[in-house]
Amino acid sequence: MIRRVGAIALSVFTDALRRKIVYVVVLFAAVMAASIPLLPSYGVGVEGAVFREVALTLTYLAAVVVILALSASRIPGEIERRTIYNVLARSVRRWEYLLGTWFGIAITSAAVLAAFGTVIFGLGWALYGQPMWQLWQGVLAIWMESCIVAAVCISVSTLAGPVVVATATIAFLFIAHARAGLLAPDQLAWRLYPSLDAFNIINPVAHGTGVGFVYLLTMTAVFVAWVGASLLIGAAAFERRDL
Amino acid sequence: MNSLLHRPIALWIVVALLLGVVLTGQAIVDSTVGASFTSTGDAVGRAGFAYVTGLRTFVAAVLWNRLEPQYHDYYDDKPLVEQTQMMPIVNLVVLLDPQFLDAYYVAPWILARRGDINEALDLAALGVENNPDSGLMRVNYAQTLWNFGDDLPGAVEQAEIALGETMRWRDPIEQHDSYAVLSSLYRNAGYDERVTFVLAEIERLDAEIGDQLPAGEHDHDGDGKPDH
């Protein structure tokens, strides 16, 4: 099983590296990160904290764009071109195919975010004279969230085409971040609303010293649960689909 | 795994358990981060707002330039307090460009004269919040507090800040006119020493400005002399 999933993941990763959108997004985001000190509307000068906040925001947006571009059309495209049959004919179970695809996209996302993280870390060090190590916590949280988005995207793509997948994923992102706007912390619904707020550590990273080990551990558990639930539902739907 | 995928009840139980882990983890991180939580949307909005600075300040300037001939020419016979048609546009200008000072200077006066005192004070305070180093905004807020908010101590506090050396003025004329307001405020509050100081500053600025103010500029009563 591991070998089959790994082979599919590697195939997805190498295919993703051939796509220009990955490099374009990283380059564009790097240019925008370099222009942060020129932003006028932050008042008198741009402090290091503001740099970290805007840099992490850029990282987040770049990750979302890359994930949507890679995930939304992956499985629908394979089904349409009928290339998926070649894979499934080799005793690869459908859920293994799904899992391998997700792993490949997760590895690609890690590579993209590692590259972008290096860029913003280097820029922050060069501009403000201090290594902003806590940025890497923010990058890790963004990677986890992007992998969750990829899992949701892949799950929906087992049933629908790229446009519906992209729309559904954006809607999911919006809903998963709407908890603070819709509810108050003292309401019961606040505790029962599944959201992606656990991965939003912009404030502690940008304006504080980051988050502790317990927080990271909890964040990891939430990440595994989100991915597991999304891929399980997607795998069940894919099993029942008539290809 | 295959058997799980073909048993709907077992599958949904597992999914529910995983969602339970999500909610539990969420509750733990909520208690850890607490009040320092920032919405992702807020952060993305702030960054996006900063990056489109050129475009939004341009749009704000265009909107304001449309207003000027309306209230100076087209509605020339209408008192400023009745020119409420400009309020939505003033709101939009402030939203697009929080550093657009003239909007904060005009709108609170209109609001206050129409009885919306709290809204006027809020808008004047917003002008100070978005432009803390602007002398005009400090004087504007002080004037609003004094004339409409019935808060002379608050007005004096803003006046003191307005006289600070770090305050910025767009030109000496703006500073001169603002100091004239401050002298009245201090006189009303009984701060004679400050009145003397401000009057001395006004004389210094008079000498500096000279004849810079063009004839007929802001001459609303038509006597050939600028009113302000």
Tab-separated table of C-alpha atoms in Angstrom:
chain	number	residue	atom	x	y	z
A	1	MET	CA	0.000	0.000	0.000
A	2	ILE	CA	2.740	2.440	0.969
A	3	ARG	CA	4.597	1.808	-2.261
A	4	ARG	CA	1.508	2.418	-4.373
A	5	VAL	CA	0.556	5.597	-2.518
A	6	GLY	CA	4.153	6.810	-2.649
A	7	ALA	CA	4.410	6.225	-6.397
A	8	ILE	CA	1.246	8.225	-7.035
A	9	ALA	CA	2.424	10.997	-4.713
A	10	LEU	CA	5.747	11.222	-6.517
A	11	SER	CA	3.976	11.349	-9.865
A	12	VAL	CA	1.729	14.185	-8.679
A	13	PHE	CA	4.709	16.085	-7.233
A	14	THR	CA	6.803	15.884	-10.419
A	15	ASP	CA	3.812	16.853	-12.526
A	16	ALA	CA	3.156	19.871	-10.294
A	17	LEU	CA	6.754	21.050	-10.639
A	18	ARG	CA	6.273	21.137	-14.404
A	19	ARG	CA	3.422	23.600	-14.086
A	20	LYS	CA	4.371	27.228	-14.483
A	21	ILE	CA	1.728	28.523	-12.108
A	22	VAL	CA	3.730	27.350	-9.105
A	23	TYR	CA	6.754	29.440	-10.084
A	24	VAL	CA	4.681	32.433	-11.151
A	25	VAL	CA	2.832	32.565	-7.840
A	26	VAL	CA	6.039	32.263	-5.800
A	27	LEU	CA	7.791	34.934	-7.863
A	28	PHE	CA	4.851	37.312	-7.713
A	29	ALA	CA	4.441	36.853	-3.969
A	30	ALA	CA	8.191	37.376	-3.447
A	31	VAL	CA	8.060	40.669	-5.330
A	32	MET	CA	5.097	41.804	-3.246
A	33	ALA	CA	6.911	40.780	-0.050
A	34	ALA	CA	9.929	42.848	-1.085
A	35	SER	CA	7.652	45.879	-1.511
A	36	ILE	CA	6.213	45.690	2.009
A	37	PRO	CA	8.518	48.406	3.405
A	38	LEU	CA	7.167	50.780	0.749
A	39	LEU	CA	3.536	50.466	1.852
A	40	PRO	CA	2.324	53.896	2.983
A	41	SER	CA	-0.852	53.144	4.826
A	42	TYR	CA	0.769	51.581	7.839
A	43	GLY	CA	1.682	55.010	9.111
A	44	VAL	CA	5.101	56.114	10.189
A	45	GLY	CA	7.524	53.521	8.830
A	46	VAL	CA	6.895	49.800	8.633
A	47	GLU	CA	7.733	47.917	11.753
A	48	GLY	CA	8.981	44.357	11.856
A	49	ALA	CA	5.641	43.156	13.237
A	50	VAL	CA	3.768	44.655	10.313
A	51	PHE	CA	6.256	43.040	7.917
A	52	ARG	CA	5.603	39.651	9.513
A	53	GLU	CA	1.844	40.098	9.327
A	54	VAL	CA	1.784	41.128	5.666
A	55	ALA	CA	4.400	38.511	4.724
A	56	LEU	CA	2.345	35.734	6.339
A	57	THR	CA	-0.793	37.028	4.639
A	58	LEU	CA	0.990	36.883	1.273
A	59	THR	CA	2.200	33.377	2.082
A	60	TYR	CA	-1.338	32.312	2.915
A	61	LEU	CA	-2.787	33.740	-0.300
A	62	ALA	CA	-0.009	32.208	-2.404
A	63	ALA	CA	-0.621	28.809	-0.792
A	64	VAL	CA	-4.363	28.995	-1.437
A	65	VAL	CA	-3.827	29.910	-5.103
A	66	VAL	CA	-1.299	27.109	-5.653
A	67	ILE	CA	-3.463	24.506	-3.911
A	68	LEU	CA	-6.565	25.472	-5.873
A	69	ALA	CA	-4.626	25.415	-9.150
A	70	LEU	CA	-3.172	21.974	-8.448
A	71	SER	CA	-6.109	20.256	-6.760
A	72	ALA	CA	-9.219	21.487	-8.495
A	73	SER	CA	-8.511	19.965	-11.895
A	74	ARG	CA	-6.313	17.032	-10.925
A	75	ILE	CA	-8.836	14.202	-10.574
A	76	PRO	CA	-11.521	15.571	-12.936
A	77	GLY	CA	-8.806	15.967	-15.580
A	78	GLU	CA	-7.529	12.427	-15.044
A	79	ILE	CA	-11.082	11.075	-15.368
A	80	GLU	CA	-11.808	13.123	-18.481
A	81	ARG	CA	-8.590	12.084	-20.227
A	82	ARG	CA	-9.213	8.497	-19.076
A	83	THR	CA	-5.661	8.278	-17.754
A	84	ILE	CA	-7.026	7.264	-14.353
A	85	TYR	CA	-7.919	3.828	-15.733
A	86	ASN	CA	-4.242	3.045	-16.327
A	87	VAL	CA	-3.586	3.631	-12.647
A	88	LEU	CA	-6.647	1.863	-11.238
A	89	ALA	CA	-6.007	-1.142	-13.501
A	90	ARG	CA	-2.754	-1.794	-11.635
A	91	SER	CA	-4.463	-3.005	-8.454
A	92	VAL	CA	-4.463	0.484	-7.005
A	93	ARG	CA	-7.538	0.980	-4.875
A	94	ARG	CA	-9.469	4.169	-5.369
A	95	TRP	CA	-8.823	5.396	-1.813
A	96	GLU	CA	-5.089	4.755	-2.323
A	97	TYR	CA	-5.226	6.870	-5.455
A	98	LEU	CA	-6.959	9.644	-3.544
A	99	LEU	CA	-4.486	9.441	-0.676
A	100	GLY	CA	-1.503	9.436	-3.035
A	101	THR	CA	-2.839	12.465	-4.872
A	102	TRP	CA	-3.276	14.307	-1.609
A	103	PHE	CA	0.237	13.380	-0.456
A	104	GLY	CA	1.694	14.612	-3.740
A	105	ILE	CA	-0.059	17.950	-3.411
A	106	ALA	CA	0.944	18.227	0.248
A	107	ILE	CA	4.596	17.675	-0.687
A	108	THR	CA	4.327	20.256	-3.466
A	109	SER	CA	2.766	22.738	-1.050
A	110	ALA	CA	5.574	22.075	1.425
A	111	ALA	CA	8.181	22.772	-1.245
A	112	VAL	CA	6.471	25.987	-2.349
A	113	LEU	CA	6.011	27.229	1.208
A	114	ALA	CA	9.568	26.293	2.153
A	115	ALA	CA	10.836	28.352	-0.781
A	116	PHE	CA	8.598	31.289	0.024
A	117	GLY	CA	9.357	31.001	3.727
A	118	THR	CA	13.058	31.237	2.925
A	119	VAL	CA	12.418	34.370	0.858
A	120	ILE	CA	10.454	36.211	3.566
A	121	PHE	CA	12.808	35.028	6.309
A	122	GLY	CA	15.782	36.310	4.332
A	123	LEU	CA	14.025	39.589	3.513
A	124	GLY	CA	13.051	40.145	7.140
A	125	TRP	CA	16.599	39.482	8.307
A	126	ALA	CA	18.089	41.777	5.664
A	127	LEU	CA	15.611	44.616	6.242
A	128	TYR	CA	15.290	44.556	10.021
A	129	GLY	CA	18.601	43.051	11.063
A	130	GLN	CA	17.138	40.211	13.093
A	131	PRO	CA	16.267	36.609	12.169
A	132	MET	CA	12.506	36.206	12.540
A	133	TRP	CA	12.465	32.527	13.472
A	134	GLN	CA	8.832	32.620	14.539
A	135	LEU	CA	7.910	33.135	10.862
A	136	TRP	CA	8.497	29.418	10.354
A	137	GLN	CA	5.714	28.614	12.832
A	138	GLY	CA	3.409	30.727	10.719
A	139	VAL	CA	4.576	28.937	7.566
A	140	LEU	CA	3.939	25.562	9.220
A	141	ALA	CA	0.414	26.591	10.214
A	142	ILE	CA	-0.248	27.829	6.670
A	143	TRP	CA	1.055	24.560	5.227
A	144	MET	CA	-1.284	22.571	7.459
A	145	GLU	CA	-4.244	24.705	6.475
A	146	SER	CA	-3.353	24.436	2.784
A	147	CYS	CA	-3.235	20.646	3.096
A	148	ILE	CA	-6.703	20.680	4.638
A	149	VAL	CA	-7.913	22.813	1.743
A	150	ALA	CA	-6.310	20.322	-0.652
A	151	ALA	CA	-8.095	17.438	1.092
A	152	VAL	CA	-11.458	19.195	0.784
A	153	CYS	CA	-10.703	20.099	-2.824
A	154	ILE	CA	-9.782	16.518	-3.723
A	155	SER	CA	-12.829	15.137	-1.958
A	156	VAL	CA	-15.206	17.418	-3.845
A	157	SER	CA	-13.363	16.755	-7.121
A	158	THR	CA	-14.323	13.068	-6.924
A	159	LEU	CA	-17.865	14.161	-7.764
A	160	ALA	CA	-17.651	17.439	-9.686
A	161	GLY	CA	-15.711	19.384	-12.294
A	162	PRO	CA	-12.991	21.997	-11.674
A	163	VAL	CA	-15.258	25.054	-11.578
A	164	VAL	CA	-17.602	23.539	-8.987
A	165	VAL	CA	-14.617	22.272	-7.011
A	166	ALA	CA	-12.948	25.682	-6.925
A	167	THR	CA	-16.169	27.417	-5.951
A	168	ALA	CA	-16.943	24.874	-3.240
A	169	THR	CA	-13.423	25.127	-1.845
A	170	ILE	CA	-13.525	28.925	-1.696
A	171	ALA	CA	-16.911	28.697	-0.001
A	172	PHE	CA	-15.456	26.219	2.501
A	173	LEU	CA	-12.571	28.598	3.224
A	174	PHE	CA	-14.942	31.488	3.736
A	175	ILE	CA	-17.256	29.503	6.034
A	176	ALA	CA	-14.366	28.007	7.990
A	177	HIS	CA	-13.022	31.487	8.744
A	178	ALA	CA	-16.384	33.114	9.427
A	179	ARG	CA	-16.748	31.965	13.027
A	180	ALA	CA	-15.439	35.212	14.522
A	181	GLY	CA	-17.759	37.270	12.340
A	182	LEU	CA	-20.887	35.224	12.978
A	183	LEU	CA	-20.648	34.205	16.616
A	184	ALA	CA	-19.457	35.436	19.966
A	185	PRO	CA	-17.069	33.397	22.159
A	186	ASP	CA	-19.637	33.037	24.948
A	187	GLN	CA	-22.163	31.316	22.689
A	188	LEU	CA	-22.478	27.511	22.641
A	189	ALA	CA	-22.435	27.556	18.846
A	190	TRP	CA	-18.915	29.044	19.006
A	191	ARG	CA	-17.613	25.774	20.484
A	192	LEU	CA	-19.556	23.609	18.020
A	193	TYR	CA	-18.590	25.503	14.857
A	194	PRO	CA	-15.795	23.585	13.081
A	195	SER	CA	-13.387	26.225	11.820
A	196	LEU	CA	-9.818	26.659	10.664
A	197	ASP	CA	-9.090	29.249	13.339
A	198	ALA	CA	-6.645	26.893	15.040
A	199	PHE	CA	-4.245	27.534	12.161
A	200	ASN	CA	-4.571	31.299	12.355
A	201	ILE	CA	-1.554	32.214	14.441
A	202	ILE	CA	-0.801	35.477	12.673
A	203	ASN	CA	-1.166	37.553	15.846
A	204	PRO	CA	1.140	35.537	18.117
A	205	VAL	CA	3.720	35.155	15.332
A	206	ALA	CA	3.646	38.724	14.005
A	207	HIS	CA	3.200	40.628	17.251
A	208	GLY	CA	4.431	38.136	19.860
A	209	THR	CA	6.967	35.363	20.157
A	210	GLY	CA	4.938	32.640	18.455
A	211	VAL	CA	3.018	29.739	20.002
A	212	GLY	CA	4.061	27.024	22.438
A	213	PHE	CA	4.681	23.315	22.001
A	214	VAL	CA	1.230	22.341	23.323
A	215	TYR	CA	-0.414	24.612	20.777
A	216	LEU	CA	1.626	23.081	17.943
A	217	LEU	CA	0.711	19.595	19.111
A	218	THR	CA	-2.979	20.483	19.280
A	219	MET	CA	-2.785	22.132	15.870
A	220	THR	CA	-1.277	18.933	14.452
A	221	ALA	CA	-4.074	16.808	15.940
A	222	VAL	CA	-6.707	19.129	14.444
A	223	PHE	CA	-4.886	18.987	11.097
A	224	VAL	CA	-4.880	15.168	11.049
A	225	ALA	CA	-8.573	15.078	12.019
A	226	TRP	CA	-9.596	17.557	9.318
A	227	VAL	CA	-7.632	15.772	6.599
A	228	GLY	CA	-8.850	12.370	7.761
A	229	ALA	CA	-12.508	13.397	7.784
A	230	SER	CA	-12.283	15.116	4.375
A	231	LEU	CA	-10.446	12.277	2.637
A	232	LEU	CA	-12.712	9.617	4.197
A	233	ILE	CA	-15.799	11.337	2.823
A	234	GLY	CA	-14.102	11.827	-0.539
A	235	ALA	CA	-12.951	8.204	-0.671
A	236	ALA	CA	-16.453	6.947	0.148
A	237	ALA	CA	-17.920	9.119	-2.601
A	238	PHE	CA	-15.232	8.032	-5.070
A	239	GLU	CA	-15.888	4.333	-4.297
A	240	ARG	CA	-19.505	4.754	-5.307
A	241	ARG	CA	-18.815	6.767	-8.429
A	242	ASP	CA	-19.296	5.050	-11.754
A	243	LEU	CA	-16.205	5.918	-13.818
B	1	MET	CA	-10.127	0.460	4.834
B	2	ASN	CA	-12.228	-0.991	2.006
B	3	SER	CA	-14.724	-2.454	4.464
B	4	LEU	CA	-15.011	0.882	6.252
B	5	LEU	CA	-15.763	2.692	3.000
B	6	HIS	CA	-18.594	0.253	2.257
B	7	ARG	CA	-20.230	0.589	5.669
B	8	PRO	CA	-21.944	3.984	5.781
B	9	ILE	CA	-22.800	3.909	9.482
B	10	ALA	CA	-19.283	3.018	10.561
B	11	LEU	CA	-17.891	5.601	8.152
B	12	TRP	CA	-20.017	8.412	9.559
B	13	ILE	CA	-19.170	7.396	13.111
B	14	VAL	CA	-15.479	7.681	12.289
B	15	VAL	CA	-16.056	11.051	10.571
B	16	ALA	CA	-18.007	12.265	13.613
B	17	LEU	CA	-15.161	11.173	15.901
B	18	LEU	CA	-12.675	13.044	13.759
B	19	LEU	CA	-14.864	16.153	13.863
B	20	GLY	CA	-14.960	15.711	17.625
B	21	VAL	CA	-11.164	15.853	17.618
B	22	VAL	CA	-11.373	19.039	15.525
B	23	LEU	CA	-13.757	20.701	17.988
B	24	THR	CA	-11.764	19.580	21.022
B	25	GLY	CA	-8.520	20.859	19.538
B	26	GLN	CA	-10.266	24.079	18.610
B	27	ALA	CA	-11.436	24.552	22.183
B	28	ILE	CA	-7.901	23.983	23.469
B	29	VAL	CA	-6.347	26.525	21.109
B	30	ASP	CA	-9.141	29.023	21.850
B	31	SER	CA	-8.236	28.891	25.510
B	32	THR	CA	-4.556	29.282	24.655
B	33	VAL	CA	-4.705	32.203	22.203
B	34	GLY	CA	-7.638	33.914	23.902
B	35	ALA	CA	-8.089	37.645	23.323
B	36	SER	CA	-5.135	37.966	20.974
B	37	PHE	CA	-6.988	36.148	18.209
B	38	THR	CA	-7.088	37.932	14.854
B	39	SER	CA	-9.424	36.989	12.077
B	40	THR	CA	-7.703	35.788	8.901
B	41	GLY	CA	-10.069	37.967	6.951
B	42	ASP	CA	-8.940	41.061	8.907
B	43	ALA	CA	-5.286	40.365	8.177
B	44	VAL	CA	-5.938	39.715	4.486
B	45	GLY	CA	-8.093	42.845	4.328
B	46	ARG	CA	-5.424	45.035	5.931
B	47	ALA	CA	-2.738	43.767	3.564
B	48	GLY	CA	-4.978	44.161	0.519
B	49	PHE	CA	-5.971	47.659	1.611
B	50	ALA	CA	-2.309	48.630	1.878
B	51	TYR	CA	-1.384	47.217	-1.515
B	52	VAL	CA	-4.100	49.090	-3.444
B	53	THR	CA	-3.149	52.420	-1.846
B	54	GLY	CA	-2.489	54.204	-5.143
B	55	LEU	CA	-5.800	53.154	-6.659
B	56	ARG	CA	-7.978	53.892	-3.657
B	57	THR	CA	-6.427	57.297	-2.899
B	58	PHE	CA	-6.923	58.217	-6.549
B	59	VAL	CA	-10.582	57.240	-6.407
B	60	ALA	CA	-11.046	59.178	-3.154
B	61	ALA	CA	-9.511	62.288	-4.733
B	62	VAL	CA	-11.753	61.989	-7.800
B	63	LEU	CA	-14.853	61.659	-5.620
B	64	TRP	CA	-13.871	64.683	-3.528
B	65	ASN	CA	-13.157	66.772	-6.627
B	66	ARG	CA	-16.668	66.015	-7.837
B	67	LEU	CA	-18.059	67.388	-4.587
B	68	GLU	CA	-16.209	70.712	-4.627
B	69	PRO	CA	-18.013	72.321	-7.591
B	70	GLN	CA	-21.306	70.887	-6.316
B	71	TYR	CA	-21.270	72.674	-2.996
B	72	HIS	CA	-19.398	75.785	-4.098
B	73	ASP	CA	-21.200	76.373	-7.394
B	74	TYR	CA	-24.253	74.245	-8.112
B	75	TYR	CA	-25.670	74.433	-4.560
B	76	ASP	CA	-24.145	77.838	-3.902
B	77	ASP	CA	-27.385	79.242	-2.470
B	78	LYS	CA	-27.877	76.299	-0.130
B	79	PRO	CA	-26.346	76.500	3.349
B	80	LEU	CA	-23.660	73.914	4.001
B	81	VAL	CA	-25.715	72.314	6.748
B	82	GLU	CA	-28.405	71.419	4.184
B	83	GLN	CA	-26.019	69.879	1.691
B	84	THR	CA	-26.607	66.356	2.945
B	85	GLN	CA	-26.211	64.937	-0.551
B	86	MET	CA	-22.461	64.957	0.019
B	87	MET	CA	-22.511	62.809	3.161
B	88	PRO	CA	-22.503	59.367	1.481
B	89	ILE	CA	-19.636	60.476	-0.737
B	90	VAL	CA	-17.743	61.895	2.239
B	91	ASN	CA	-18.172	58.532	3.983
B	92	LEU	CA	-16.814	56.743	0.937
B	93	VAL	CA	-13.852	59.130	0.692
B	94	VAL	CA	-12.947	58.473	4.317
B	95	LEU	CA	-13.277	54.744	3.813
B	96	LEU	CA	-11.034	54.753	0.741
B	97	ASP	CA	-8.453	57.176	2.055
B	98	PRO	CA	-8.327	57.491	5.846
B	99	GLN	CA	-5.661	60.174	5.418
B	100	PHE	CA	-7.957	62.507	3.474
B	101	LEU	CA	-8.172	65.362	5.967
B	102	ASP	CA	-10.754	67.655	4.366
B	103	ALA	CA	-13.507	65.068	4.656
B	104	TYR	CA	-13.115	64.874	8.444
B	105	TYR	CA	-13.138	68.677	8.611
B	106	VAL	CA	-16.442	69.245	6.786
B	107	ALA	CA	-18.635	66.283	7.667
B	108	PRO	CA	-18.677	66.486	11.491
B	109	TRP	CA	-19.842	70.093	11.302
B	110	ILE	CA	-22.744	69.149	9.031
B	111	LEU	CA	-23.668	66.203	11.244
B	112	ALA	CA	-23.498	68.197	14.453
B	113	ARG	CA	-25.546	71.097	13.073
B	114	ARG	CA	-28.212	68.599	12.077
B	115	GLY	CA	-28.358	67.171	15.593
B	116	ASP	CA	-26.237	64.033	15.113
B	117	ILE	CA	-23.774	65.021	17.825
B	118	ASN	CA	-22.471	61.540	18.603
B	119	GLU	CA	-21.865	60.752	14.946
B	120	ALA	CA	-20.062	64.056	14.542
B	121	LEU	CA	-17.815	63.360	17.523
B	122	ASP	CA	-17.130	59.828	16.298
B	123	LEU	CA	-16.114	61.062	12.860
B	124	ALA	CA	-13.898	63.800	14.258
B	125	ALA	CA	-12.295	61.251	16.604
B	126	LEU	CA	-11.757	58.914	13.661
B	127	GLY	CA	-9.919	61.709	11.890
B	128	VAL	CA	-7.560	61.936	14.838
B	129	GLU	CA	-7.174	58.173	15.082
B	130	ASN	CA	-6.237	57.870	11.413
B	131	ASN	CA	-4.091	61.020	11.403
B	132	PRO	CA	-2.691	61.398	14.920
B	133	ASP	CA	0.023	63.838	13.825
B	134	SER	CA	-2.272	66.176	11.923
B	135	GLY	CA	-2.719	69.510	13.658
B	136	LEU	CA	-5.860	70.184	11.652
B	137	MET	CA	-7.483	66.985	12.898
B	138	ARG	CA	-6.639	67.792	16.506
B	139	VAL	CA	-8.082	71.288	16.203
B	140	ASN	CA	-11.124	69.922	14.359
B	141	TYR	CA	-11.775	67.423	17.141
B	142	ALA	CA	-11.193	70.082	19.792
B	143	GLN	CA	-13.635	72.417	18.053
B	144	THR	CA	-16.282	69.690	17.780
B	145	LEU	CA	-15.881	68.735	21.445
B	146	TRP	CA	-16.108	72.368	22.521
B	147	ASN	CA	-18.961	73.567	20.301
B	148	PHE	CA	-21.149	70.490	20.174
B	149	GLY	CA	-19.905	67.940	22.699
B	150	ASP	CA	-19.956	70.356	25.639
B	151	ASP	CA	-16.575	68.961	26.676
B	152	LEU	CA	-14.236	71.882	27.264
B	153	PRO	CA	-11.600	69.875	29.184
B	154	GLY	CA	-11.464	67.345	26.350
B	155	ALA	CA	-11.175	70.160	23.840
B	156	VAL	CA	-8.314	71.737	25.793
B	157	GLU	CA	-6.539	68.371	25.880
B	158	GLN	CA	-6.690	68.151	22.091
B	159	ALA	CA	-5.603	71.775	21.787
B	160	GLU	CA	-2.511	71.095	23.871
B	161	ILE	CA	-1.581	68.226	21.560
B	162	ALA	CA	-2.218	70.444	18.522
B	163	LEU	CA	0.353	72.928	19.795
B	164	GLY	CA	2.999	70.215	20.042
B	165	GLU	CA	6.164	70.405	18.009
B	166	THR	CA	5.559	67.037	16.321
B	167	MET	CA	2.285	68.199	14.807
B	168	ARG	CA	2.192	68.438	11.022
B	169	TRP	CA	0.468	71.166	9.038
B	170	ARG	CA	-0.117	71.145	5.299
B	171	ASP	CA	0.842	74.813	5.095
B	172	PRO	CA	1.303	77.847	7.354
B	173	ILE	CA	-2.158	79.141	6.416
B	174	GLU	CA	-3.790	76.035	7.836
B	175	GLN	CA	-1.748	76.423	11.009
B	176	HIS	CA	-2.594	80.114	11.216
B	177	ASP	CA	-6.350	79.536	10.868
B	178	SER	CA	-6.264	76.642	13.337
B	179	TYR	CA	-4.399	78.711	15.923
B	180	ALA	CA	-7.111	81.353	15.650
B	181	VAL	CA	-9.613	78.703	16.745
B	182	LEU	CA	-7.333	77.615	19.578
B	183	SER	CA	-6.990	81.159	20.886
B	184	SER	CA	-10.799	81.397	21.207
B	185	LEU	CA	-10.926	78.018	22.890
B	186	TYR	CA	-8.260	78.889	25.430
B	187	ARG	CA	-9.885	82.260	26.103
B	188	ASN	CA	-13.170	80.479	26.786
B	189	ALA	CA	-11.446	78.026	29.093
B	190	GLY	CA	-9.673	80.786	30.987
B	191	TYR	CA	-6.120	79.817	30.028
B	192	ASP	CA	-4.754	83.357	29.560
B	193	GLU	CA	-1.114	82.303	29.301
B	194	ARG	CA	-1.940	79.943	26.492
B	195	VAL	CA	-3.942	82.668	24.745
B	196	THR	CA	-0.905	84.925	24.852
B	197	PHE	CA	1.302	82.154	23.493
B	198	VAL	CA	-1.077	81.302	20.664
B	199	LEU	CA	-1.528	84.953	19.675
B	200	ALA	CA	2.238	85.351	19.505
B	201	GLU	CA	2.384	82.308	17.243
B	202	ILE	CA	-0.338	83.766	15.040
B	203	GLU	CA	1.649	86.954	14.634
B	204	ARG	CA	4.728	84.957	13.730
B	205	LEU	CA	2.742	83.039	11.138
B	206	ASP	CA	1.204	86.278	9.803
B	207	ALA	CA	4.666	87.583	9.098
B	208	GLU	CA	5.609	84.297	7.481
B	209	ILE	CA	2.498	84.029	5.305
B	210	GLY	CA	2.447	87.634	4.140
B	211	ASP	CA	0.182	87.991	1.074
B	212	GLN	CA	0.065	84.298	0.172
B	213	LEU	CA	-3.699	84.037	0.490
B	214	PRO	CA	-5.068	85.080	-2.922
B	215	ALA	CA	-7.607	87.859	-3.022
B	216	GLY	CA	-11.199	86.604	-3.213
B	217	GLU	CA	-10.300	83.149	-1.942
B	218	HIS	CA	-12.991	81.881	0.432
B	219	ASP	CA	-14.686	85.254	0.333
B	220	HIS	CA	-18.233	84.115	1.020
B	221	ASP	CA	-19.676	87.511	1.967
B	222	GLY	CA	-18.300	89.249	-1.145
B	223	ASP	CA	-16.473	92.097	0.606
B	224	GLY	CA	-13.212	91.448	-1.215
B	225	LYS	CA	-11.479	90.013	1.862
B	226	PRO	CA	-10.990	86.281	2.550
B	227	ASP	CA	-13.256	85.145	5.379
B	228	HIS	CA	-10.951	82.309	6.533
